[in-house]
């Protein structure tokens, strides 16, 4: 097995547990999941589908908090170890271009990505239907709202942590405003975070297996490795009782990230525990963030479980890359339509 390196910072104090005896899956669960239970903070019934990043000597998180009136907002949280979180009771208030305070009337599924010295938050907002909201912060004290990147309907906005040729890159999943029974992942670029274009198709739902047959959507920010951009995402299948959300993994080309190098034909984690199978929405694993240590190759994946809890799962960069290569499936629709 050739060695795969994570290109990035060392994070020796990140959450980690070795693969438990007898577990053979490429990704394994934290033993004390869920790390955030129901009713974690006054006025908040459930926290799930949330994003964390290393910050100063600990971690910062932007959490999808379903308040007790059922509406989701974004709440800030802090942690020393990435597992025990102190979450604020009040939702994040953004400031718009004119310095006016701004709070979205709903906000869900945040991703937080550091590019150079700035942290960007991308989430799902009401823009006359589901669309992507966008903001930045440098200190997690003031949050400046940026232009919405795309027209409705769109979800699952994920920024790359590095610019390419001076341009920002963002993945997204065009959708409808409801429960979207379709969807592929696309890539767009921007010189200034205002104007987005040069749209490329990245990857399709489907393939031989059924676990990602209905739709797919980006999850945590892609991780730069010596093999390309390693990305976890969600894949959805339809059953007589509704959708089932599993986690998949793909490696995108380093130079042309709209190109799939390898993608796993099987899921890497699927709902199997009580907190993934049973909740506000049953059978959901929805990854939104990772932490990784470049020195050891350890990766911790944060995911929403059953739209009710936050779970953590682990993998190792060598093992997951080898797994993706060994289970690779070339899906014809991943190639640009019409190219001869
Ligand atoms: C998707 C999003 C996610 C949610 C999932 C399962 O459409 O709304 O926030 O976790 O459905 O309910």
mmCIF file of C-alpha atoms and ligand atoms in Angstrom:
data_model
loop_
_atom_site.group_PDB
_atom_site.id
_atom_site.type_symbol
_atom_site.label_atom_id
_atom_site.label_comp_id
_atom_site.label_asym_id
_atom_site.label_seq_id
_atom_site.Cartn_x
_atom_site.Cartn_y
_atom_site.Cartn_z
ATOM 1 C CA UNK A 1 0.000 0.000 0.000
ATOM 2 C CA UNK A 2 1.620 3.286 -1.048
ATOM 3 C CA UNK A 3 1.467 6.013 1.562
ATOM 4 C CA UNK A 4 -1.109 8.775 1.122
ATOM 5 C CA UNK A 5 -0.424 12.120 2.786
ATOM 6 C CA UNK A 6 -2.867 14.720 3.991
ATOM 7 C CA UNK A 7 -1.671 18.135 2.875
ATOM 8 C CA UNK A 8 -2.468 20.506 5.716
ATOM 9 C CA UNK A 9 -1.887 21.262 9.342
ATOM 10 C CA UNK A 10 -1.061 18.924 12.193
ATOM 11 C CA UNK A 11 -3.895 18.557 14.710
ATOM 12 C CA UNK A 12 -2.542 16.256 17.414
ATOM 13 C CA UNK A 13 -5.339 16.928 19.944
ATOM 14 C CA UNK A 14 -8.240 16.156 17.589
ATOM 15 C CA UNK A 15 -10.820 13.559 18.665
ATOM 16 C CA UNK A 16 -9.675 10.026 17.851
ATOM 17 C CA UNK A 17 -10.359 6.376 18.627
ATOM 18 C CA UNK A 18 -8.676 3.402 16.983
ATOM 19 C CA UNK A 19 -10.766 1.008 14.952
ATOM 20 C CA UNK A 20 -12.551 -1.267 17.452
ATOM 21 C CA UNK A 21 -11.787 -5.018 17.370
ATOM 22 C CA UNK A 22 -13.963 -6.832 14.879
ATOM 23 C CA UNK A 23 -15.095 -3.726 12.964
ATOM 24 C CA UNK A 24 -14.169 -4.098 9.292
ATOM 25 C CA UNK A 25 -15.974 -1.100 7.752
ATOM 26 C CA UNK A 26 -13.781 1.691 6.303
ATOM 27 C CA UNK A 27 -15.281 4.237 8.730
ATOM 28 C CA UNK A 28 -16.038 3.495 12.410
ATOM 29 C CA UNK A 29 -18.140 5.312 15.010
ATOM 30 C CA UNK A 30 -17.040 7.183 18.129
ATOM 31 C CA UNK A 31 -17.859 4.951 21.102
ATOM 32 C CA UNK A 32 -19.753 7.669 23.026
ATOM 33 C CA UNK A 33 -22.022 8.792 20.165
ATOM 34 C CA UNK A 34 -24.141 10.791 19.940
ATOM 35 C CA UNK A 35 -21.893 13.597 21.178
ATOM 36 C CA UNK A 36 -24.837 16.031 21.227
ATOM 37 C CA UNK A 37 -28.111 14.687 22.569
ATOM 38 C CA UNK A 38 -31.639 16.110 22.350
ATOM 39 C CA UNK A 39 -32.559 19.361 24.168
ATOM 40 C CA UNK A 40 -28.892 20.334 24.591
ATOM 41 C CA UNK A 41 -29.523 24.030 25.280
ATOM 42 C CA UNK A 42 -32.527 26.021 26.552
ATOM 43 C CA UNK A 43 -34.893 26.612 23.648
ATOM 44 C CA UNK A 44 -33.184 24.127 21.307
ATOM 45 C CA UNK A 45 -34.837 20.752 20.746
ATOM 46 C CA UNK A 46 -32.297 19.133 18.404
ATOM 47 C CA UNK A 47 -28.848 19.826 16.970
ATOM 48 C CA UNK A 48 -27.556 17.959 13.909
ATOM 49 C CA UNK A 49 -25.952 18.553 10.439
ATOM 50 C CA UNK A 50 -23.340 20.931 11.860
ATOM 51 C CA UNK A 51 -19.830 22.173 11.092
ATOM 52 C CA UNK A 52 -16.687 22.390 13.215
ATOM 53 C CA UNK A 53 -13.220 23.863 12.584
ATOM 54 C CA UNK A 54 -9.979 24.084 14.568
ATOM 55 C CA UNK A 55 -9.716 27.525 16.167
ATOM 56 C CA UNK A 56 -7.013 28.888 18.483
ATOM 57 C CA UNK A 57 -6.245 26.095 20.989
ATOM 58 C CA UNK A 58 -9.591 24.320 20.522
ATOM 59 C CA UNK A 59 -12.543 24.160 18.146
ATOM 60 C CA UNK A 60 -15.393 26.371 16.954
ATOM 61 C CA UNK A 61 -18.653 25.077 15.602
ATOM 62 C CA UNK A 62 -21.613 26.450 13.695
ATOM 63 C CA UNK A 63 -24.579 24.306 14.624
ATOM 64 C CA UNK A 64 -27.904 23.656 12.982
ATOM 65 C CA UNK A 65 -30.196 24.188 15.945
ATOM 66 C CA UNK A 66 -33.855 23.273 15.622
ATOM 67 C CA UNK A 67 -35.530 25.591 18.093
ATOM 68 C CA UNK A 68 -38.561 24.528 20.127
ATOM 69 C CA UNK A 69 -40.858 26.171 17.596
ATOM 70 C CA UNK A 70 -39.427 23.841 14.919
ATOM 71 C CA UNK A 71 -37.479 26.431 12.920
ATOM 72 C CA UNK A 72 -33.745 25.948 12.365
ATOM 73 C CA UNK A 73 -31.188 28.677 13.059
ATOM 74 C CA UNK A 74 -27.390 28.750 13.253
ATOM 75 C CA UNK A 75 -25.853 28.811 16.725
ATOM 76 C CA UNK A 76 -22.197 29.159 17.612
ATOM 77 C CA UNK A 77 -20.433 26.617 19.847
ATOM 78 C CA UNK A 78 -16.987 26.252 21.406
ATOM 79 C CA UNK A 79 -15.061 23.201 22.515
ATOM 80 C CA UNK A 80 -11.638 22.370 23.919
ATOM 81 C CA UNK A 81 -11.607 18.749 22.738
ATOM 82 C CA UNK A 82 -14.052 18.680 19.788
ATOM 83 C CA UNK A 83 -16.429 16.405 21.702
ATOM 84 C CA UNK A 84 -17.915 18.407 24.599
ATOM 85 C CA UNK A 85 -19.553 21.542 23.228
ATOM 86 C CA UNK A 86 -20.813 24.757 24.825
ATOM 87 C CA UNK A 87 -23.479 26.065 22.506
ATOM 88 C CA UNK A 88 -24.865 29.594 22.649
ATOM 89 C CA UNK A 89 -28.548 30.125 23.402
ATOM 90 C CA UNK A 90 -28.877 32.972 20.881
ATOM 91 C CA UNK A 91 -28.642 32.471 17.129
ATOM 92 C CA UNK A 92 -25.782 34.076 15.198
ATOM 93 C CA UNK A 93 -26.655 37.586 14.027
ATOM 94 C CA UNK A 94 -25.001 38.584 10.771
ATOM 95 C CA UNK A 95 -24.283 42.100 9.578
ATOM 96 C CA UNK A 96 -25.062 43.008 6.002
ATOM 97 C CA UNK A 97 -23.097 45.327 3.690
ATOM 98 C CA UNK A 98 -24.634 48.437 5.255
ATOM 99 C CA UNK A 99 -23.805 47.326 8.781
ATOM 100 C CA UNK A 100 -27.446 46.375 9.385
ATOM 101 C CA UNK A 101 -27.977 43.353 11.664
ATOM 102 C CA UNK A 102 -29.453 40.452 9.757
ATOM 103 C CA UNK A 103 -30.841 37.137 10.935
ATOM 104 C CA UNK A 104 -32.052 34.689 8.248
ATOM 105 C CA UNK A 105 -35.669 33.629 8.814
ATOM 106 C CA UNK A 106 -34.411 30.066 8.724
ATOM 107 C CA UNK A 107 -30.950 28.569 8.343
ATOM 108 C CA UNK A 108 -29.796 24.968 8.107
ATOM 109 C CA UNK A 109 -27.025 22.530 7.150
ATOM 110 C CA UNK A 110 -24.023 24.880 7.653
ATOM 111 C CA UNK A 111 -20.538 24.160 6.376
ATOM 112 C CA UNK A 112 -17.576 26.215 7.632
ATOM 113 C CA UNK A 113 -14.431 26.384 5.512
ATOM 114 C CA UNK A 114 -11.228 28.319 6.148
ATOM 115 C CA UNK A 115 -9.667 29.824 3.027
ATOM 116 C CA UNK A 116 -6.486 31.743 3.724
ATOM 117 C CA UNK A 117 -7.216 33.632 6.985
ATOM 118 C CA UNK A 118 -11.004 33.816 6.670
ATOM 119 C CA UNK A 119 -13.721 31.382 7.763
ATOM 120 C CA UNK A 120 -16.650 31.109 5.359
ATOM 121 C CA UNK A 121 -20.063 29.793 6.354
ATOM 122 C CA UNK A 122 -22.368 28.386 3.695
ATOM 123 C CA UNK A 123 -25.820 27.160 4.602
ATOM 124 C CA UNK A 124 -29.354 26.775 3.320
ATOM 125 C CA UNK A 125 -31.391 29.975 3.437
ATOM 126 C CA UNK A 126 -34.795 31.220 2.319
ATOM 127 C CA UNK A 127 -34.249 33.230 -0.871
ATOM 128 C CA UNK A 128 -37.804 32.886 -2.174
ATOM 129 C CA UNK A 129 -37.217 29.149 -1.832
ATOM 130 C CA UNK A 130 -34.284 27.048 -0.653
ATOM 131 C CA UNK A 131 -30.962 28.549 -1.733
ATOM 132 C CA UNK A 132 -27.442 29.017 -0.423
ATOM 133 C CA UNK A 133 -26.619 31.659 2.176
ATOM 134 C CA UNK A 134 -23.036 32.823 2.546
ATOM 135 C CA UNK A 135 -21.106 34.755 5.219
ATOM 136 C CA UNK A 136 -17.605 35.243 6.549
ATOM 137 C CA UNK A 137 -15.885 35.805 9.849
ATOM 138 C CA UNK A 138 -12.320 36.155 11.010
ATOM 139 C CA UNK A 139 -12.880 35.978 14.756
ATOM 140 C CA UNK A 140 -16.249 34.213 15.311
ATOM 141 C CA UNK A 141 -17.464 37.449 16.924
ATOM 142 C CA UNK A 142 -18.643 39.418 13.906
ATOM 143 C CA UNK A 143 -20.203 37.699 10.931
ATOM 144 C CA UNK A 144 -20.556 39.516 7.625
ATOM 145 C CA UNK A 145 -23.171 38.382 5.205
ATOM 146 C CA UNK A 146 -21.983 37.952 1.612
ATOM 147 C CA UNK A 147 -23.999 37.788 -1.601
ATOM 148 C CA UNK A 148 -25.984 34.577 -2.063
ATOM 149 C CA UNK A 149 -23.860 32.670 -4.571
ATOM 150 C CA UNK A 150 -26.583 31.024 -6.654
ATOM 151 C CA UNK A 151 -30.221 31.331 -7.667
ATOM 152 C CA UNK A 152 -32.773 29.121 -5.969
ATOM 153 C CA UNK A 153 -33.144 26.241 -5.691
ATOM 154 C CA UNK A 154 -29.841 24.968 -4.426
ATOM 155 C CA UNK A 155 -28.432 23.254 -1.319
ATOM 156 C CA UNK A 156 -25.273 21.654 0.015
ATOM 157 C CA UNK A 157 -22.839 24.477 -0.766
ATOM 158 C CA UNK A 158 -19.256 23.440 -0.004
ATOM 159 C CA UNK A 159 -16.268 25.719 -0.542
ATOM 160 C CA UNK A 160 -12.832 24.285 -1.323
ATOM 161 C CA UNK A 161 -10.252 25.228 1.341
ATOM 162 C CA UNK A 162 -7.814 26.413 -1.326
ATOM 163 C CA UNK A 163 -8.190 28.694 -4.330
ATOM 164 C CA UNK A 164 -7.271 27.387 -7.770
ATOM 165 C CA UNK A 165 -5.508 29.854 -10.065
ATOM 166 C CA UNK A 166 -6.682 32.658 -7.786
ATOM 167 C CA UNK A 167 -10.361 31.571 -7.960
ATOM 168 C CA UNK A 168 -12.619 30.298 -5.182
ATOM 169 C CA UNK A 169 -14.288 26.943 -5.916
ATOM 170 C CA UNK A 170 -17.712 25.948 -4.636
ATOM 171 C CA UNK A 171 -19.614 22.687 -4.928
ATOM 172 C CA UNK A 172 -23.390 22.777 -4.844
ATOM 173 C CA UNK A 173 -26.432 20.653 -5.554
ATOM 174 C CA UNK A 174 -29.213 22.298 -7.561
ATOM 175 C CA UNK A 175 -32.539 21.096 -6.172
ATOM 176 C CA UNK A 176 -36.208 21.946 -5.726
ATOM 177 C CA UNK A 177 -37.644 23.761 -2.714
ATOM 178 C CA UNK A 178 -39.103 20.615 -1.171
ATOM 179 C CA UNK A 179 -37.638 17.206 -0.503
ATOM 180 C CA UNK A 180 -35.895 17.058 -3.918
ATOM 181 C CA UNK A 181 -36.208 13.627 -5.525
ATOM 182 C CA UNK A 182 -33.136 14.196 -7.774
ATOM 183 C CA UNK A 183 -29.721 15.815 -7.703
ATOM 184 C CA UNK A 184 -26.086 15.782 -8.812
ATOM 185 C CA UNK A 185 -23.045 17.710 -7.552
ATOM 186 C CA UNK A 186 -21.732 20.674 -9.595
ATOM 187 C CA UNK A 187 -18.670 22.937 -9.260
ATOM 188 C CA UNK A 188 -18.551 26.710 -9.856
ATOM 189 C CA UNK A 189 -15.745 29.217 -9.555
ATOM 190 C CA UNK A 190 -15.485 32.874 -8.586
ATOM 191 C CA UNK A 191 -12.751 35.508 -8.641
ATOM 192 C CA UNK A 192 -14.384 37.631 -5.915
ATOM 193 C CA UNK A 193 -17.138 35.619 -4.125
ATOM 194 C CA UNK A 194 -19.749 37.781 -5.880
ATOM 195 C CA UNK A 195 -19.804 36.480 -9.437
ATOM 196 C CA UNK A 196 -19.911 32.713 -9.898
ATOM 197 C CA UNK A 197 -19.546 30.878 -13.192
ATOM 198 C CA UNK A 198 -17.613 28.329 -15.246
ATOM 199 C CA UNK A 199 -20.020 25.718 -13.932
ATOM 200 C CA UNK A 200 -18.939 22.095 -14.266
ATOM 201 C CA UNK A 201 -20.722 18.845 -13.531
ATOM 202 C CA UNK A 202 -18.777 16.810 -10.959
ATOM 203 C CA UNK A 203 -20.691 13.635 -10.179
ATOM 204 C CA UNK A 204 -24.057 11.964 -10.625
ATOM 205 C CA UNK A 205 -26.448 10.010 -8.484
ATOM 206 C CA UNK A 206 -26.910 6.422 -9.605
ATOM 207 C CA UNK A 207 -24.461 3.699 -10.504
ATOM 208 C CA UNK A 208 -24.870 -0.048 -10.043
ATOM 209 C CA UNK A 209 -25.758 0.170 -6.373
ATOM 210 C CA UNK A 210 -28.997 1.620 -5.023
ATOM 211 C CA UNK A 211 -27.720 3.518 -1.967
ATOM 212 C CA UNK A 212 -27.134 6.745 -3.982
ATOM 213 C CA UNK A 213 -29.847 6.181 -6.593
ATOM 214 C CA UNK A 214 -32.108 9.201 -5.796
ATOM 215 C CA UNK A 215 -29.653 12.079 -5.156
ATOM 216 C CA UNK A 216 -26.256 12.982 -3.774
ATOM 217 C CA UNK A 217 -24.943 16.130 -2.066
ATOM 218 C CA UNK A 218 -21.596 17.469 -0.901
ATOM 219 C CA UNK A 219 -20.711 17.270 2.782
ATOM 220 C CA UNK A 220 -17.513 18.338 4.514
ATOM 221 C CA UNK A 221 -14.969 20.497 2.655
ATOM 222 C CA UNK A 222 -12.735 18.331 0.459
ATOM 223 C CA UNK A 223 -9.461 17.267 2.125
ATOM 224 C CA UNK A 224 -6.288 17.824 0.116
ATOM 225 C CA UNK A 225 -4.201 14.634 -0.136
ATOM 226 C CA UNK A 226 -1.331 13.404 -2.283
ATOM 227 C CA UNK A 227 -3.944 11.361 -4.255
ATOM 228 C CA UNK A 228 -6.291 14.280 -4.927
ATOM 229 C CA UNK A 229 -9.222 15.874 -3.062
ATOM 230 C CA UNK A 230 -10.792 13.362 -0.690
ATOM 231 C CA UNK A 231 -14.442 14.169 -0.158
ATOM 232 C CA UNK A 232 -17.207 12.611 1.917
ATOM 233 C CA UNK A 233 -20.758 13.201 0.717
ATOM 234 C CA UNK A 234 -24.290 11.927 1.258
ATOM 235 C CA UNK A 235 -26.085 9.522 -1.051
ATOM 236 C CA UNK A 236 -29.820 8.901 -0.838
ATOM 237 C CA UNK A 237 -32.011 5.930 -1.709
ATOM 238 C CA UNK A 238 -35.825 5.754 -1.714
ATOM 239 C CA UNK A 239 -37.841 3.160 0.183
ATOM 240 C CA UNK A 240 -41.541 2.637 0.836
ATOM 241 C CA UNK A 241 -40.940 4.454 4.162
ATOM 242 C CA UNK A 242 -39.001 7.382 2.748
ATOM 243 C CA UNK A 243 -35.414 8.318 2.018
ATOM 244 C CA UNK A 244 -32.315 6.700 3.564
ATOM 245 C CA UNK A 245 -29.150 8.851 3.767
ATOM 246 C CA UNK A 246 -25.734 7.135 3.762
ATOM 247 C CA UNK A 247 -22.179 8.460 3.542
ATOM 248 C CA UNK A 248 -20.089 7.962 0.402
ATOM 249 C CA UNK A 249 -16.485 8.888 -0.431
ATOM 250 C CA UNK A 250 -14.821 10.124 -3.607
ATOM 251 C CA UNK A 251 -11.410 11.371 -4.760
ATOM 252 C CA UNK A 252 -11.486 14.358 -7.092
ATOM 253 C CA UNK A 253 -8.618 15.276 -9.372
ATOM 254 C CA UNK A 254 -6.134 17.693 -7.813
ATOM 255 C CA UNK A 255 -5.715 19.849 -10.924
ATOM 256 C CA UNK A 256 -9.286 19.592 -12.245
ATOM 257 C CA UNK A 257 -11.501 19.080 -9.187
ATOM 258 C CA UNK A 258 -14.587 18.706 -11.371
ATOM 259 C CA UNK A 259 -13.168 15.335 -12.459
ATOM 260 C CA UNK A 260 -13.801 12.201 -10.421
ATOM 261 C CA UNK A 261 -10.677 10.053 -10.102
ATOM 262 C CA UNK A 262 -12.194 7.302 -7.964
ATOM 263 C CA UNK A 263 -15.534 6.969 -6.241
ATOM 264 C CA UNK A 264 -16.648 4.182 -4.013
ATOM 265 C CA UNK A 265 -19.452 2.010 -5.399
ATOM 266 C CA UNK A 266 -20.526 1.218 -1.826
ATOM 267 C CA UNK A 267 -21.462 3.465 1.054
ATOM 268 C CA UNK A 268 -18.786 3.968 3.723
ATOM 269 C CA UNK A 269 -21.311 4.441 6.579
ATOM 270 C CA UNK A 270 -25.045 3.746 6.593
ATOM 271 C CA UNK A 271 -27.667 4.078 9.385
ATOM 272 C CA UNK A 272 -27.284 1.114 11.731
ATOM 273 C CA UNK A 273 -27.337 2.464 15.285
ATOM 274 C CA UNK A 274 -30.381 3.640 17.270
ATOM 275 C CA UNK A 275 -29.390 7.326 16.937
ATOM 276 C CA UNK A 276 -29.052 7.057 13.139
ATOM 277 C CA UNK A 277 -32.084 4.848 12.551
ATOM 278 C CA UNK A 278 -34.554 6.545 14.883
ATOM 279 C CA UNK A 279 -35.204 10.244 15.344
ATOM 280 C CA UNK A 280 -37.111 13.204 13.961
ATOM 281 C CA UNK A 281 -36.327 11.802 10.496
ATOM 282 C CA UNK A 282 -35.321 8.137 10.617
ATOM 283 C CA UNK A 283 -32.327 6.676 8.782
ATOM 284 C CA UNK A 284 -30.184 9.730 8.144
ATOM 285 C CA UNK A 285 -26.399 10.091 8.171
ATOM 286 C CA UNK A 286 -25.540 13.588 6.954
ATOM 287 C CA UNK A 287 -21.798 14.506 7.095
ATOM 288 C CA UNK A 288 -20.981 18.231 7.258
ATOM 289 C CA UNK A 289 -17.405 18.565 8.569
ATOM 290 C CA UNK A 290 -14.108 16.816 9.183
ATOM 291 C CA UNK A 291 -11.037 17.397 11.319
ATOM 292 C CA UNK A 292 -7.783 15.852 10.168
ATOM 293 C CA UNK A 293 -4.221 15.516 11.365
ATOM 294 C CA UNK A 294 -1.632 15.729 8.582
ATOM 295 C CA UNK A 295 1.003 14.022 10.756
ATOM 296 C CA UNK A 296 -0.906 10.797 11.434
ATOM 297 C CA UNK A 297 -3.498 10.736 8.618
ATOM 298 C CA UNK A 298 -6.351 10.558 11.146
ATOM 299 C CA UNK A 299 -9.734 11.914 10.068
ATOM 300 C CA UNK A 300 -12.779 12.607 12.293
ATOM 301 C CA UNK A 301 -16.067 13.072 10.450
ATOM 302 C CA UNK A 302 -18.940 15.032 12.072
ATOM 303 C CA UNK A 303 -22.377 14.007 10.905
ATOM 304 C CA UNK A 304 -26.001 14.654 11.668
ATOM 305 C CA UNK A 305 -27.862 11.525 12.778
ATOM 306 C CA UNK A 306 -31.608 11.090 12.163
ATOM 307 C CA UNK A 307 -32.094 14.897 12.096
ATOM 308 C CA UNK A 308 -31.787 14.725 15.906
ATOM 309 C CA UNK A 309 -28.184 14.218 17.061
ATOM 310 C CA UNK A 310 -24.535 14.869 16.204
ATOM 311 C CA UNK A 311 -22.284 11.846 15.716
ATOM 312 C CA UNK A 312 -18.549 11.495 15.086
ATOM 313 C CA UNK A 313 -16.913 8.766 13.008
ATOM 314 C CA UNK A 314 -13.268 8.049 12.261
ATOM 315 C CA UNK A 315 -11.127 6.822 9.412
ATOM 316 C CA UNK A 316 -7.500 6.875 8.356
ATOM 317 C CA UNK A 317 -6.446 8.533 5.097
ATOM 318 C CA UNK A 318 -4.527 5.484 3.822
ATOM 319 C CA UNK A 319 -7.361 3.089 4.578
ATOM 320 C CA UNK A 320 -10.125 5.215 3.105
ATOM 321 C CA UNK A 321 -8.198 6.054 -0.072
ATOM 322 C CA UNK A 322 -7.364 2.382 -0.594
ATOM 323 C CA UNK A 323 -11.002 1.460 0.054
ATOM 324 C CA UNK A 324 -12.255 4.008 -2.488
ATOM 325 C CA UNK A 325 -9.781 2.767 -5.115
ATOM 326 C CA UNK A 326 -10.664 -0.880 -4.489
ATOM 327 C CA UNK A 327 -14.385 -0.249 -4.742
ATOM 328 C CA UNK A 328 -14.177 2.337 -7.557
ATOM 329 C CA UNK A 329 -17.069 2.514 -9.994
ATOM 330 C CA UNK A 330 -16.917 4.557 -13.170
ATOM 331 C CA UNK A 331 -20.336 6.170 -13.562
ATOM 332 C CA UNK A 332 -20.810 7.249 -17.165
ATOM 333 C CA UNK A 333 -22.774 10.384 -16.277
ATOM 334 C CA UNK A 334 -19.805 11.762 -14.293
ATOM 335 C CA UNK A 335 -18.241 12.830 -17.601
ATOM 336 C CA UNK A 336 -19.075 16.161 -19.251
ATOM 337 C CA UNK A 337 -22.118 15.744 -21.531
ATOM 338 C CA UNK A 338 -21.353 16.168 -25.235
ATOM 339 C CA UNK A 339 -17.576 15.978 -24.974
ATOM 340 C CA UNK A 340 -16.255 13.855 -27.822
HETATM 341 C C1 LIG B 1 -32.380 17.067 3.419
HETATM 342 C C2 LIG B 1 -31.940 18.270 4.246
HETATM 343 C C3 LIG B 1 -31.205 17.806 5.498
HETATM 344 C C4 LIG B 1 -31.893 16.664 6.209
HETATM 345 C C5 LIG B 1 -32.284 15.584 5.234
HETATM 346 C C6 LIG B 1 -33.055 14.449 5.883
HETATM 347 O O1 LIG B 1 -33.208 17.463 2.369
HETATM 348 O O2 LIG B 1 -33.057 19.005 4.595
HETATM 349 O O3 LIG B 1 -31.152 18.891 6.383
HETATM 350 O O4 LIG B 1 -30.997 16.108 7.145
HETATM 351 O O5 LIG B 1 -33.086 16.143 4.207
HETATM 352 O O6 LIG B 1 -34.249 14.905 6.467
#
